[in-house]
Amino acid sequence: MRTSQPQTIYLSDYKVPAYLVDTVDLRFELFEDGARVHSTLEVRRNPESGEVSAPLELDGDSLTLESVTLDGAELAEGDYEDRGDQLVVRSVPEQFSLTVVTWIEPQNNTRLEGLYKSSGMFCTQCEAEGFRCITFFPDRPDVMARFRTRIEANRDAYPVLLSNGNDVEKGELENGRHFVTWEDPFPKPCYLFALVAGDLVEKRDTFSTCSGRDIDLRMYVEPRNAEKCDHAMDSLKRSMRWDEEVYGREYDLDIFMIVAVDDFNMGAMENKGLNIFNSSCVLASQETATDMAFQRIEAIVAHEYFHNWSGNRVTCRDWFQLSLKEGFTVFRDSQFSADMGSPTVKRIEDVTLLRTAQFAEDGGPMAHPVRPASYMEISNFYTLTIYEKGAEVVRMIHTLLGPDMFRKGSDLYFERHDGQAVTTDDFVKAMEDASGRDLGQFRLWYEQAGTPVLNVSDDYDAGKGVYRLTIEQSIPDTPGQTNKKPQHIPFALGLLGKDGQPLALQLESGYSGAPMERVLELTEAVHTFEFHGVESRPVPSLLRHFSAPVRVRYNWTREQLLFLMSHDPDGFNRWDAGQRLAVDVIQSLVGAPDDTEIEPRLVEAYRKLISDADLDQALVAKMLQLPSEAYLIELSENADVPAIHRARDAVLRHLAGALKGELLACYQRHQGSGPYEITPEAIARRSLRNTALAWLLLINDEDGRTLAVSQLNDADNMTDRMGALRALVNSGFEADRQQALDDFYDRFQDDPQVVEQWFSVQAASDQAGQLSDIRKLLEHPAFDWKNPNKIRSVVGAFAGQNLAAFHNPDGSGYEFLADQVCRLDDSNPQIAARLVTPLTRWRKFAFAYSAQMKSALERIRDKSGLSRDVYEVVHKSLAE
Ligand code: PHE
Ligand code: ZN
């Protein structure tokens, strides 16, 4: 519990550690009523620190100290000071050995940081500052040590005992206990430490590396999940091969382990040699996981594996550098996913997340640079900006340097900094040194928060055949940052001629053989580019592949958007044109009378998409998704959510009504989709068919209803089963909805991952997820306040996806969320702080809403004993 005001920590205060730790020798005695941790550190003064007689300060949190021993002599109480969050030993020699014994209570740890219990097993989560909940230690990533870990526990209850590295010793102890000792030869920061003890089944495989070493791959799961490991194991092997081929990175230990745990605050964790996963991000079978889950699992397994180099071998100097490992690793996993599936579809998915959620963060009270300058609670900085914008920044370096130079840069980075804890600046420097390019101005991407806006205008001189494009950049103010400097922006573009053919982009007259696509580099506030030899007014295809994380403003006509939708050679921009058109149509209906005509050309464009079997079906499946409510809100000011919801809904229903025949034909065309496969083609077929079904049920079509009911009962995979369930839940067929939900629950009630999906399909539905329904879900026997996944699937889905219900004009949604945040603040502050997010955006909404959101935030602010996590988010949100 907080006793004083949380402190702000500044990057500018960084100092090298006064003491270094060479080795850590840990011994865990695990019991049902607690655990005793013996930790012996070999410590020496850091030669690079100027503080010659600094006291030794070790971090701690919620520890009961039992003893402190220095070079073999137990210290008396006056020789050290136990301040709770710090253990201070005033005078220590140049070099010494320190043993600290602490007692902790994993069984009562509901924060899920440090050592805790999840479904009967012991597990750990140490990033960012969880190791200090295990023992007193310099808990900062620039202290890297070699760890040796001995785990002792009852053999029957905990036959499997795991930690990082290689198992070097095991044996029996008295009273039915046993032990295993692990040794990790690679020095690492303590945030990468992990321990697992439980009754788990082991799945084994092997991987032969590029240099011919055989790696033992092992997955550990609860016995009931034994059949859900294959996909993750295959994904792991593909990731290992890909990292060798694309980045020249070979795995370094002899064993690589993955453990699945049910209670986990995040998705997964890259602990050295022992990755720990949230069950929902690793376990899958055809019957229980949707295509989306399969893809997410592949991406997360890859992400954690890739951290072995980008994060573990080369780690972060301090937590301000978090994007050094996260931005780079997200970029790597997105390249991997693109290579494994459809690159265009992967890009569309990444950009959708970025534009919907990261842009919102960057425009709100929690906006911060990719490399923040300050924070109160580091757990609040595992954000879309650090991860997704950070990945976009690395992607831009890749675009500016080209793939070969980028690879030279990453090789140099890994070689130069192997075994070190470094900064984002070291990363950029390696890219500069390898390529000879100056990235001085580019570094502003790490320092300036806010999404740059590019205002684009053009004119065409028919007499000279010159097309002129003017691009003006500006970066909005964000908390604590105004008057920003222009950034270095790679801007990919093409021009399309009258018949849709791509034009050569001649930047000087008389030059032939010019490319059809260019990456322009914007460095000034305003740039004008002239294209020569242009015979008629072209249609510009701007910011292809989304070459920079910016907002582009240009006065597209609907004709131009329709033209790009069918002619742009860049699949991403074809999709984007469709989105812009749909946004324009929906926006023009917000607040308009009910009988306002809906753009007939939109209907025709969608008719063509649904009916033309020659188009890339994976792209079509994406193009048919209307922009989400969240995205429409992000694009608006003074948002009136129910009005946006009605407008979007009206377009959807209108499309479904007008295209009923085409939808039925589309459904039928993709019906006999053959045996279950997870290829981009098969995924696209299922997605199209389920979109068709969802649209038909939105207009309460009887044929659709029959199809949905039989699909729900006959499906041989979760994608189709969930597609049918979701369609019924969102329809007006109330009796079928309830029947479908009940049957589904009966069938899958023993599978927590499926029950989570069952919760969220209801909580996110404007039909089945009104506040009274949500309250019932919280009372459901399968709901569990201690399990973050359950909280996310009910409370998170309601506030984050069921936007019309959450923004009920009576304010009940906000009050509800505030109640849940206060309730969770004591037991799991990290999850509580994340749940606040929807309220933090209060300034974005029309007054009737924003005033009530603000008062909900104030109510949270006034809760007594507020955690540092929630304190930071709420205070920043309310600040002027
Ligand atoms: N480092 C993890 C990842 O992105 C995320 C994480 C952070 C997990 C903090 C747990 C706690 O791969
Ligand atoms: Zn990561």
mmCIF file of C-alpha atoms and ligand atoms in Angstrom, residues 270 303-304 307 325-326 329 387, ligand 2:
data_model
loop_
_atom_site.group_PDB
_atom_site.id
_atom_site.type_symbol
_atom_site.label_atom_id
_atom_site.label_comp_id
_atom_site.label_asym_id
_atom_site.label_seq_id
_atom_site.Cartn_x
_atom_site.Cartn_y
_atom_site.Cartn_z
ATOM 1 C CA GLU A 270 11.094 -14.084 -22.784
ATOM 2 C CA HIS A 303 8.336 -12.673 -30.565
ATOM 3 C CA GLU A 304 9.529 -14.291 -27.347
ATOM 4 C CA HIS A 307 14.027 -11.730 -27.785
ATOM 5 C CA LYS A 325 14.061 -4.587 -27.253
ATOM 6 C CA GLU A 326 10.302 -4.317 -27.771
ATOM 7 C CA THR A 329 11.372 -7.448 -31.616
ATOM 8 C CA TYR A 387 5.763 -1.670 -28.939
HETATM 9 ZN ZN ZN B 2 8.556 -8.326 -26.123
#
